[in-house]
Short mmCIF file of C-alpha atoms and ligand atoms in Angstrom, two decimals:
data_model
loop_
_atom_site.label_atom_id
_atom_site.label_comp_id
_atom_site.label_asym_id
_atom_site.label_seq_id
_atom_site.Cartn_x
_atom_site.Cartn_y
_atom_site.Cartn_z
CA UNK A 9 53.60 -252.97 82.90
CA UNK A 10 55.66 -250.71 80.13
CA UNK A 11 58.66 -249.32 80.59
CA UNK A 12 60.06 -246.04 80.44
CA UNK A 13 60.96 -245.71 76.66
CA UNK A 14 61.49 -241.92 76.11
CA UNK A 15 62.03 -239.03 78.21
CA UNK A 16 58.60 -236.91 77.43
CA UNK A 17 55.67 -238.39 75.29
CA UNK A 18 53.83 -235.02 74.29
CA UNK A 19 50.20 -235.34 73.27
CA UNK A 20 49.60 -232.65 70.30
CA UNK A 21 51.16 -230.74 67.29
CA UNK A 22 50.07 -227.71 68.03
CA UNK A 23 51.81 -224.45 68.78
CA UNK A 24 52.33 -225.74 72.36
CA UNK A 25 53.40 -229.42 72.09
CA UNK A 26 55.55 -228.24 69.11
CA UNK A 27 57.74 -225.42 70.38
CA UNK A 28 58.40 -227.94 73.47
CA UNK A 29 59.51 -230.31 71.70
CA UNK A 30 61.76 -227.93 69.96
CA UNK A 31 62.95 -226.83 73.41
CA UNK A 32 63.59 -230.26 74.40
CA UNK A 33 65.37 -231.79 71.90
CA UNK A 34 67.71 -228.60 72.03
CA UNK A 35 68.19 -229.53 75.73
CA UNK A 36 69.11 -233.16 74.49
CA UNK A 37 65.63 -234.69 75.97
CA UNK A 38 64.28 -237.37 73.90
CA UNK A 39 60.55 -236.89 73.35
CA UNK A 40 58.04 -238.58 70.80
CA UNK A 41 54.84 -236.39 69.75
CA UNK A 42 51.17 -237.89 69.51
CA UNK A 43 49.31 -236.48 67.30
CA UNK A 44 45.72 -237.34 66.19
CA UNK A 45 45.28 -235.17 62.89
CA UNK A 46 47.47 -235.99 59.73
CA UNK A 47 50.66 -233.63 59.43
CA UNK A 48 48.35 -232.11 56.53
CA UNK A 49 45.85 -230.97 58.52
CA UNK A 50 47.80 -229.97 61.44
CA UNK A 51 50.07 -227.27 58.82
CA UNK A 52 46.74 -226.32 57.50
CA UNK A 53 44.74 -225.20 60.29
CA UNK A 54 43.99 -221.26 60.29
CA UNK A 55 43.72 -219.85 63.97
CA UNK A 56 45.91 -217.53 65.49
CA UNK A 57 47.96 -215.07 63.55
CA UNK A 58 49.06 -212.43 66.42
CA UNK A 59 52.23 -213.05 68.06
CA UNK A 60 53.25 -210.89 71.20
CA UNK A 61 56.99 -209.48 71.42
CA UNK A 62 57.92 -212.46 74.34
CA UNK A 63 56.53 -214.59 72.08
CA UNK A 64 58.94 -213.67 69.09
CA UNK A 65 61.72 -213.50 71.67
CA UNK A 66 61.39 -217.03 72.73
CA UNK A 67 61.39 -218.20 69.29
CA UNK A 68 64.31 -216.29 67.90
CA UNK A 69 66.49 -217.43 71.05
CA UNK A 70 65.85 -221.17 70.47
CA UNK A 71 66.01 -220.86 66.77
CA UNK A 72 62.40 -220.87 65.69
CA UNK A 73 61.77 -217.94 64.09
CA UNK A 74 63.21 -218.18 60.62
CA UNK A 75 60.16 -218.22 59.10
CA UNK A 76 58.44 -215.41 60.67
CA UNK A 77 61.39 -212.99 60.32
CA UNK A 78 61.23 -213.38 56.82
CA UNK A 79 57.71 -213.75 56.29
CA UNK A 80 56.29 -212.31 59.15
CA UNK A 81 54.63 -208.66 59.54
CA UNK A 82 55.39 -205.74 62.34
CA UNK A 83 52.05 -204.61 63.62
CA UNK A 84 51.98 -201.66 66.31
CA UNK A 85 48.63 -200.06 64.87
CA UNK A 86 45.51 -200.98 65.61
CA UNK A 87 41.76 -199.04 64.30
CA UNK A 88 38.54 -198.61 66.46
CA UNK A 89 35.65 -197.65 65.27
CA UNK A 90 31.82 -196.86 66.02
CA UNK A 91 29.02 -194.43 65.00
CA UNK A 92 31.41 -191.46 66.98
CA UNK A 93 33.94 -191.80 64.65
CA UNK A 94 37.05 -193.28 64.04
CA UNK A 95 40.41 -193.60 65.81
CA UNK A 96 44.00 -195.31 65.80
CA UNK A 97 46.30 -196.44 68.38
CA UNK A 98 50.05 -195.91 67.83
CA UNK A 99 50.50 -198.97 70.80
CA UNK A 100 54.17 -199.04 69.23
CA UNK A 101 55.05 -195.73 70.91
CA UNK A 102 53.13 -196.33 73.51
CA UNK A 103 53.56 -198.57 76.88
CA UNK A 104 56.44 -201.01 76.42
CA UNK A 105 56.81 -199.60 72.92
CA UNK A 106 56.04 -203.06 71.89
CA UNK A 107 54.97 -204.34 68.19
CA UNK A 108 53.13 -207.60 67.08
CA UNK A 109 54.21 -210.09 64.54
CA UNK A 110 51.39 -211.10 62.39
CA UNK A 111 52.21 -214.43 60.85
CA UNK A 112 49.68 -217.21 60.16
CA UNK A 113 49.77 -219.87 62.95
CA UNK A 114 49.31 -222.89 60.53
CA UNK A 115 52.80 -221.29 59.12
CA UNK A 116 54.53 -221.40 62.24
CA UNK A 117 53.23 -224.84 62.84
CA UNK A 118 54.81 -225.98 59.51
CA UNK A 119 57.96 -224.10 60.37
CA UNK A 120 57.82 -225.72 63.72
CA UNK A 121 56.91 -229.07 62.42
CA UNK A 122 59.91 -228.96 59.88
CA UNK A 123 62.74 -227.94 62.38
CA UNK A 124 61.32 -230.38 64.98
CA UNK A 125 62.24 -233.25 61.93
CA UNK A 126 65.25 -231.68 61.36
CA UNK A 127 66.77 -231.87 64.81
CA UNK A 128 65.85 -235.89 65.10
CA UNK A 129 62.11 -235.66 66.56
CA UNK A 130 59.36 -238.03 66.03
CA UNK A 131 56.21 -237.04 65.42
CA UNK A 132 53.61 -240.12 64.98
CA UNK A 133 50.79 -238.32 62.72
CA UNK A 134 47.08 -239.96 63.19
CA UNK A 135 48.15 -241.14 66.60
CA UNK A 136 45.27 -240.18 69.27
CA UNK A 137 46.30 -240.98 72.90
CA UNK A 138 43.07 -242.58 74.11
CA UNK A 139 43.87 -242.15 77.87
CA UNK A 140 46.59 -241.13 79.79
CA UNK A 141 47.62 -243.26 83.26
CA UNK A 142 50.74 -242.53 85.45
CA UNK A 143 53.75 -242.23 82.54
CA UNK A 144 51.80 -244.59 79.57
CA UNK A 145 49.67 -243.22 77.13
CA UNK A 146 47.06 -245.72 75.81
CA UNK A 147 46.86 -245.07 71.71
CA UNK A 148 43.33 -245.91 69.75
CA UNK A 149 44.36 -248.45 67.67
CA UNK A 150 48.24 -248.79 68.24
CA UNK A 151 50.52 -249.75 71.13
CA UNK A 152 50.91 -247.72 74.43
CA UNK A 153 53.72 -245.39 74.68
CA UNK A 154 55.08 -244.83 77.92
CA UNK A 155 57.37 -241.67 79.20
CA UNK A 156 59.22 -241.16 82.68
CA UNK A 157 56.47 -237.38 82.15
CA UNK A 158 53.62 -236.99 79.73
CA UNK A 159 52.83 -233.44 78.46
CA UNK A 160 49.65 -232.61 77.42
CA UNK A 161 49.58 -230.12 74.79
CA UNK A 162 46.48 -231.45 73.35
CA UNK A 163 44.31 -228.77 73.30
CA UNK A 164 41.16 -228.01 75.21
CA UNK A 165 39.19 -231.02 73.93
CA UNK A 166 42.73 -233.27 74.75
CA UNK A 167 42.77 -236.32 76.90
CA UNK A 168 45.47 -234.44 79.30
CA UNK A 169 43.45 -232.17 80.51
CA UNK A 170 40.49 -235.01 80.91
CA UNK A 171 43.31 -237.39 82.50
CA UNK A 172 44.00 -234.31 85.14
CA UNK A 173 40.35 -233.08 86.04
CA UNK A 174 39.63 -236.37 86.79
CA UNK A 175 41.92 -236.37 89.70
CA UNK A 176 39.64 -233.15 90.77
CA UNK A 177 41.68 -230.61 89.53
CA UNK A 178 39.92 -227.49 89.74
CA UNK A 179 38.47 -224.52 86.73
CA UNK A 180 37.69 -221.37 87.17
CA UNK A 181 35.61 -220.61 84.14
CA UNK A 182 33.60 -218.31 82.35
CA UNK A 183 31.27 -218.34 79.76
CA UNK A 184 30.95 -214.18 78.26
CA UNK A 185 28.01 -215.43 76.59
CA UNK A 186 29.10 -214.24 72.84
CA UNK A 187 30.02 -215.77 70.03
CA UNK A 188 31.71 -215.27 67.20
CA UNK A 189 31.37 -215.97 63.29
CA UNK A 190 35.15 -216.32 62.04
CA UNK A 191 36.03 -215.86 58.79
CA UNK A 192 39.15 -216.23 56.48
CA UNK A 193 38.65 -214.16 53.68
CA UNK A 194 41.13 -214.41 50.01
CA UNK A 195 41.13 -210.55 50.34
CA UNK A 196 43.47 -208.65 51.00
CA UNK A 197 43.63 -206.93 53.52
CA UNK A 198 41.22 -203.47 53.68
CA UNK A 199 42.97 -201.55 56.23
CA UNK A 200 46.70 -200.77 57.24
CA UNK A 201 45.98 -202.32 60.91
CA UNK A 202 43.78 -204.54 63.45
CA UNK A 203 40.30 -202.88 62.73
CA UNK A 204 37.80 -203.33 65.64
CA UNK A 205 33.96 -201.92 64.81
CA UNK A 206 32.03 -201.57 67.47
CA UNK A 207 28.04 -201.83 65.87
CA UNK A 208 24.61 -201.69 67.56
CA UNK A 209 24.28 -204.94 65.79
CA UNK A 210 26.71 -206.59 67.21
CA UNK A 211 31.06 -206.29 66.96
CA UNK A 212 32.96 -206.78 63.85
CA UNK A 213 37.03 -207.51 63.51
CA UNK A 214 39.28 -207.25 60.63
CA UNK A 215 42.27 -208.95 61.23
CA UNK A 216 45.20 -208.68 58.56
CA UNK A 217 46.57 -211.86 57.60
CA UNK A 218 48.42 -212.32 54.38
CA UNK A 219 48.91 -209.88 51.56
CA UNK A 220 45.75 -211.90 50.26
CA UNK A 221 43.99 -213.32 53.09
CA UNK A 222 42.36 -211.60 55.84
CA UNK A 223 40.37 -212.74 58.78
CA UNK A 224 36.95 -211.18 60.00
CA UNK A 225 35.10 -211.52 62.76
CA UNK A 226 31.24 -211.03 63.46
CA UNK A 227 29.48 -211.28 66.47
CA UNK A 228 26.63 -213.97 66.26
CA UNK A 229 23.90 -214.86 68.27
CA UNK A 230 24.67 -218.47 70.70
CA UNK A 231 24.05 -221.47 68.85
CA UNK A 232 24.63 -219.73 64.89
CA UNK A 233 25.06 -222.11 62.19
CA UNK A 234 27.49 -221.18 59.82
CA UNK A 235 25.15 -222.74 57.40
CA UNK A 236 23.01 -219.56 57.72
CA UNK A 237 25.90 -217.25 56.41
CA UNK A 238 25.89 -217.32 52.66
CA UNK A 239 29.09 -215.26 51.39
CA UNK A 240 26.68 -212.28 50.31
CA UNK A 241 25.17 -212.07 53.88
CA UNK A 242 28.89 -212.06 54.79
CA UNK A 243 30.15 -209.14 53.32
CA UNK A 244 26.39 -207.17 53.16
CA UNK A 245 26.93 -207.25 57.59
CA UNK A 246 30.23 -206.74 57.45
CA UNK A 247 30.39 -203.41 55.18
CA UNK A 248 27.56 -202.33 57.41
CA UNK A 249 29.37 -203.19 60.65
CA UNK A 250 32.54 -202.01 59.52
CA UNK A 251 31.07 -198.75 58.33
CA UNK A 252 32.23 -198.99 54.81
CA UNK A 253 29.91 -196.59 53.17
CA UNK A 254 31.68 -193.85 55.28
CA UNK A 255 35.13 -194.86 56.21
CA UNK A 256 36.18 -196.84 52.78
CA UNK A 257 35.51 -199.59 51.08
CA UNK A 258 36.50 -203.17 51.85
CA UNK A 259 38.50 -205.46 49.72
CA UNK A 260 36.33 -208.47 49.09
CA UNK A 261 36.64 -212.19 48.30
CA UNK A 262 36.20 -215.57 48.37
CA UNK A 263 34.89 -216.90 51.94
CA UNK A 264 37.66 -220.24 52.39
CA UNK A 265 36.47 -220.81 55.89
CA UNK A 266 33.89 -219.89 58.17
CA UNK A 267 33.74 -221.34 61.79
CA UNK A 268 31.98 -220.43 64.74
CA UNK A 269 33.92 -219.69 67.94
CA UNK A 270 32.09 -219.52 71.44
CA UNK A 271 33.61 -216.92 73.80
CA UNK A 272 34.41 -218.73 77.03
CA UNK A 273 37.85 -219.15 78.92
CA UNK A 274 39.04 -221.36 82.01
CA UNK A 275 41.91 -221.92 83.92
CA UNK A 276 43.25 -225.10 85.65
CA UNK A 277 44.06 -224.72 89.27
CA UNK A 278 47.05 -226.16 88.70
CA UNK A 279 48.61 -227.43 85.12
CA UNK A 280 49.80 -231.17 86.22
CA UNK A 281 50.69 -233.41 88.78
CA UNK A 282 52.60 -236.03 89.15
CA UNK A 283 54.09 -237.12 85.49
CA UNK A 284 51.57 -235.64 83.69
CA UNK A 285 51.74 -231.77 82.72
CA UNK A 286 49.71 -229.39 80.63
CA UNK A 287 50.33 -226.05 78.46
CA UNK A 288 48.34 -224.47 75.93
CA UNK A 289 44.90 -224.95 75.66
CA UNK A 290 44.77 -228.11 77.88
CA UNK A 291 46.10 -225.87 80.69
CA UNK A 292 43.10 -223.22 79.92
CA UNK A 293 41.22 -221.94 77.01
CA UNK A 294 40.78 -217.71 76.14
CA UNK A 295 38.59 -216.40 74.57
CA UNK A 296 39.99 -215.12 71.72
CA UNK A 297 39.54 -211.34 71.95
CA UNK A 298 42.90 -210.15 73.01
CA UNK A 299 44.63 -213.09 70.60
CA UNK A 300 46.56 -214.66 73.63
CA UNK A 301 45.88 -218.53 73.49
CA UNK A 302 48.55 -218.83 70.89
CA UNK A 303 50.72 -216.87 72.72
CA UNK A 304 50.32 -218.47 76.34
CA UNK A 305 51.05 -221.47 74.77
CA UNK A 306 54.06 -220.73 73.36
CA UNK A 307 54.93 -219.22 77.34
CA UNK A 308 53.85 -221.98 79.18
CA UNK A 309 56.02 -224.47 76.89
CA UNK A 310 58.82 -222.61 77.85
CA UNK A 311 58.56 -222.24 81.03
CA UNK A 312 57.55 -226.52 81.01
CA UNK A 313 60.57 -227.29 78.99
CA UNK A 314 63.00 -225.54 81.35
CA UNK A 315 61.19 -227.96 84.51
CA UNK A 316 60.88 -230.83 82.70
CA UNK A 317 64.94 -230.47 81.92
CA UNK A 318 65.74 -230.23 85.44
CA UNK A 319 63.84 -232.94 86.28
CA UNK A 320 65.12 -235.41 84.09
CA UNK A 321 68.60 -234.71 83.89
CA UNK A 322 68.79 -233.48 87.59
CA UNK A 323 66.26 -235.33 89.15
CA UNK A 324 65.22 -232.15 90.77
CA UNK A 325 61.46 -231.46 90.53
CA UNK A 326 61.03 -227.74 92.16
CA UNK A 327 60.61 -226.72 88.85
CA UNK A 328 57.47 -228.72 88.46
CA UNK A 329 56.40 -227.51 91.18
CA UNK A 330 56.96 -224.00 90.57
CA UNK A 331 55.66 -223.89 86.93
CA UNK A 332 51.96 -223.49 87.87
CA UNK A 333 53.20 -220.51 90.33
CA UNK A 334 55.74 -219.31 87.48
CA UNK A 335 53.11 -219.33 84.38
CA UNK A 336 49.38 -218.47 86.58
CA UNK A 337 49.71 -214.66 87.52
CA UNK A 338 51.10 -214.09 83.80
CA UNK A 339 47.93 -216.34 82.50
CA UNK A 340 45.95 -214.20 84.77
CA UNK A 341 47.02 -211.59 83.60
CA UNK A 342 46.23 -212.06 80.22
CA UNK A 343 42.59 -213.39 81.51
CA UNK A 344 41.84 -210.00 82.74
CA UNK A 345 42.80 -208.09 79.90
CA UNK A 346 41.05 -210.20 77.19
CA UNK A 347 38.01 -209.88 79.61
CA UNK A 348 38.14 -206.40 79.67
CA UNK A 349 38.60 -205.97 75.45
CA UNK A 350 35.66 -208.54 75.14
CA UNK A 351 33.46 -206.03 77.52
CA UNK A 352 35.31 -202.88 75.20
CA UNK A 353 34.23 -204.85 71.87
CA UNK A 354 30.17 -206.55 72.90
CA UNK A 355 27.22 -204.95 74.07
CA UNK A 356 24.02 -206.57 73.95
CA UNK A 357 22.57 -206.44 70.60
CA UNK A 358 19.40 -204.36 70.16
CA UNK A 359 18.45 -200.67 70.73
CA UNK A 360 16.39 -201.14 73.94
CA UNK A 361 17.44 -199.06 77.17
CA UNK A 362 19.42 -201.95 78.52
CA UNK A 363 21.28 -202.12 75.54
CA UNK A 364 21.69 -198.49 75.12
CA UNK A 365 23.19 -197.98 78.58
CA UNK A 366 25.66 -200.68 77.67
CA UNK A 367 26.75 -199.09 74.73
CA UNK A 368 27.18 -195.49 76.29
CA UNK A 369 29.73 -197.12 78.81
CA UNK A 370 31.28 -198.70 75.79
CA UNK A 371 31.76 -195.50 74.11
CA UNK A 372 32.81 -193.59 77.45
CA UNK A 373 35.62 -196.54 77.68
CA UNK A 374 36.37 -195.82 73.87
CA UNK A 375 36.73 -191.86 74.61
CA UNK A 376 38.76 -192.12 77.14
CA UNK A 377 41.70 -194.85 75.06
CA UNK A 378 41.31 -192.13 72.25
CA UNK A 379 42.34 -189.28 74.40
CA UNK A 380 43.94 -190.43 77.75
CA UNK A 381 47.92 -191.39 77.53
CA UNK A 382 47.40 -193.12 81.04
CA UNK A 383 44.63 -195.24 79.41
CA UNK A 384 46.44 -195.89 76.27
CA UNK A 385 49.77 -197.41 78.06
CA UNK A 386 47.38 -199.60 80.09
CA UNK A 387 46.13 -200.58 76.53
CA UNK A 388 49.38 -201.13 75.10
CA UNK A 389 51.33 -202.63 77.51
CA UNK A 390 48.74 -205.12 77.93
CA UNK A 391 47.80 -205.48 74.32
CA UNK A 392 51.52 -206.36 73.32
CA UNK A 393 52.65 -208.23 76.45
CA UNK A 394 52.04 -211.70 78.00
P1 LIG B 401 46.07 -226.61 69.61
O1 LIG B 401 46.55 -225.63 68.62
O2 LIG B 401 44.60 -226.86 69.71
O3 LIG B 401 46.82 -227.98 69.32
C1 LIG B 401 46.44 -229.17 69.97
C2 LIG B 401 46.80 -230.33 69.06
O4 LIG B 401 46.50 -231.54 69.76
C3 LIG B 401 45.99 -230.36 67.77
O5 LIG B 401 46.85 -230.50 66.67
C4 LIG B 401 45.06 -231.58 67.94
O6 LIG B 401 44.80 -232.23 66.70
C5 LIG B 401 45.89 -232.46 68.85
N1 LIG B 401 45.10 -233.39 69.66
C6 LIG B 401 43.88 -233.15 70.26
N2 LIG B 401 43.48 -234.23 70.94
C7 LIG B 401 44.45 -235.17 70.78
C8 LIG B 401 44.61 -236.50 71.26
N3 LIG B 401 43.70 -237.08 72.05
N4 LIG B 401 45.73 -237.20 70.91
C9 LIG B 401 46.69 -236.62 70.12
N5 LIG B 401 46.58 -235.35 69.62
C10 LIG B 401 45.47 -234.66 69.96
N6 LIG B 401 45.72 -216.99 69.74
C11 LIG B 401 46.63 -215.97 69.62
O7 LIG B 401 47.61 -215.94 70.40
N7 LIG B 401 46.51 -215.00 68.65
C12 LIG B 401 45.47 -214.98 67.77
O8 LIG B 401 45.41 -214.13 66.89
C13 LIG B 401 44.47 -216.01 67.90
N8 LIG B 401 43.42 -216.08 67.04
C14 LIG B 401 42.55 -217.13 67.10
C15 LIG B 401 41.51 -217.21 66.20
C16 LIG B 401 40.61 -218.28 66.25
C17 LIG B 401 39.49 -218.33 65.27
C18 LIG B 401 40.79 -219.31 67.22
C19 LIG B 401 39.84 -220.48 67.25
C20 LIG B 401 41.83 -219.25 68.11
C21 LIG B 401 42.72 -218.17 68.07
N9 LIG B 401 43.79 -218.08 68.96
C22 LIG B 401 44.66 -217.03 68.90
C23 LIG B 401 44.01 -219.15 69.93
C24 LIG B 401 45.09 -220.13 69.47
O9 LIG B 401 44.83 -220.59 68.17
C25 LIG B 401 45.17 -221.33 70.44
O10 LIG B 401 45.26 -220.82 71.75
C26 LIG B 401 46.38 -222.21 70.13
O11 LIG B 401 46.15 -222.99 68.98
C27 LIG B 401 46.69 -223.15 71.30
O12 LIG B 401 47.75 -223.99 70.95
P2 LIG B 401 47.84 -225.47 71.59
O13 LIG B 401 49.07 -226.06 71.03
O14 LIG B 401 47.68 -225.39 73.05
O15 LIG B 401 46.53 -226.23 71.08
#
């Protein structure tokens, strides 16, 4: 049998195995990373871009955030709009009085990647932990790597989570049934803030990015093929979703990516066991309409790092045990309000009286964020936190 070689073997460079890492090496925990995509891929991978205020906070206090306080952007605006007109949401005064940082997640991967080097980490790119047993992670094609804990950070696809619900951990899940064609557009951006359009055929986002790259979103039908969606049938649904003839043009350009993304989220019962533990992803997918996941993971690595320090250097594993009770309610949380945007932002599709019904609650649920304060702290306070 192996031995114990380093303190925490983390499986995945993403946002969540990354910023734990960070955490523990600044807690003087030796850790190794696992990570099955080359270091070029990982730093190029466009998802998230919205970070929440505890998000930022966490960063800045363990000296992460260099990059995104100089590169980063201050949201607190965001746009609806629908055939009844057109509205914006100071969420900055509003609630918590709370702001987003928009800053490309593939960015704060490289920036997370590069300080992770720089304080004596080792990440082994192109290394994909095959299974996970006890403290030893089996690696296709190389040897096993064994840890006295093992934290899965490896997404929702990741052998973690497969190691864990094969003990019979529990997921709640749900599938809303939508899904989304994501785009990254080089355009810059066409409006000053989050644009949501709300469309009888189906929702459309505009998410600011860079100063010249912007992410859309269009709601597809189950089972699209991105195939279908030539760069002219692109921007021909979006100007007509987004209303462009009467509220302004948009800024086009070349299409650099376009993925679908199916709408469903889960939650683990609990995130580990034993000496394997989750966060990110592997812990529970969201759906992406209240841009949490990114966010959640950067929350639950935090909170893991602070357990995982106590029970290694003080042999004292309450934490463990309270992380799923310290992390759930906030993930929770978070469930319910990206649940309720994604019912704010899809109806069904169509004009028939089904449909119609839908969309008149929609728009009653639209009226009443335009013109009640009560609504629009609910909004904002859940918009911004985590
Ligand atoms: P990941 O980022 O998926 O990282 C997991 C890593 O593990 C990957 O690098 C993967 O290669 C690696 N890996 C997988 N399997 C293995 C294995 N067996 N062995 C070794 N390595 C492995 N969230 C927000 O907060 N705000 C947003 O604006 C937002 N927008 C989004 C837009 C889109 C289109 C999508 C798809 C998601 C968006 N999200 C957003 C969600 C966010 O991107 C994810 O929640 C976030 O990436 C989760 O981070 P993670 O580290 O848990 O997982």
């Amino acid at each position: 049998m192996a031995t114990a070689q380093v303190g925490v073997v983390i499986l995945g460079a993403g946002p969540a195995g990354l910023v734990l890492g960070n955490l523990l090496l600044e807690r003087g925990i030796d850790c190794v990373i696992l990570e099955r995509r080359s270091r070029a891929a990982v730093e190029g991978r466009a998802r998230a871009g919205f970070l929440a205020a505890h998000s930022v906070r966490v960063l800045t206090e363990h000296g992460l955030a260099a990059g995104l306080m100089a590169r980063g952007k201050t949201h607190t605006t965001c746009l609806f709009r629908s055939d009844r007109g057109e509205f914006t949401l100071d969420y900055g005064k509003l609630g918590q009085g709370e702001a987003h940082t928009v800053y490309p997640q593939q960015e704060l991967v490289r920036d997370l990647v590069a300080e992770y080097l720089r304080r004596g980490g080792e990440i082994r790119f192109g290394a994909e932990a095959a299974a996970v047993t006890e403290g030893t992670v089996r690696v296709r094609g190389g040897a096993d790597v064994t840890g006295r804990y093992v934290a899965g950070c490896d997404g929702h696809r990741g052998t973690g989570r497969a190691a864990l619900t094969a003990r019979g951990v529990r997921t709640a899940r749900r599938d809303h049934g939508v899904s989304w064609l994501a785009v990254l557009a080089a355009a810059p951006p066409s409006l000053e803030a989050v644009g949501y359009a709300l469309h009888e055929r189906g929702f459309a986002g505009h998410m600011a990015r860079t100063a010249t790259v912007t992410r859309y979103y269009l709601q597809c039908p189950r089972g699209t093929d991105p195939a279908d969606w030539s760069e002219d049938r692109i921007w021909d649904e979006l100007v007509t979703r987004m209303r462009a003839a009467e509220f302004g043009p948009l800024r086009e350009g070349a299409v650099l990516e376009k993925t679908v993304v199916d709408l469903r989220s889960d939650v683990l019962a609990v995130p580990g066991a034993g000496r394997l533990w989750l966060a990110g992803d592997a812990a529970g997918l969201i759906s992406p309409s209240a841009a949490k996941g990114a966010n959640l993971a950067v929350l639950q690595a935090e909170s893991l790092a602070r357990a995982l320090e106590a029970a290694l250097a003080q042999d004292d594993r309450t934490g463990l045990a309270r992380y799923a009770a310290d992390c759930l309610p906030r993930v929770w949380r978070a469930h319910e309000f990206s649940h309720w945007m994604s019912g704010l932002l899809h109806g069904p599709v169509g004009a028939d009286d089904e449909a119609r019904y839908t969309r008149e609650l929609q728009y009653a649920r639209l009226e009443s964020l335009r013109t009640s304060r009560a609504h629009q702290d609910f909004f904002a306070e859940n918009y911004t936190g985590i």
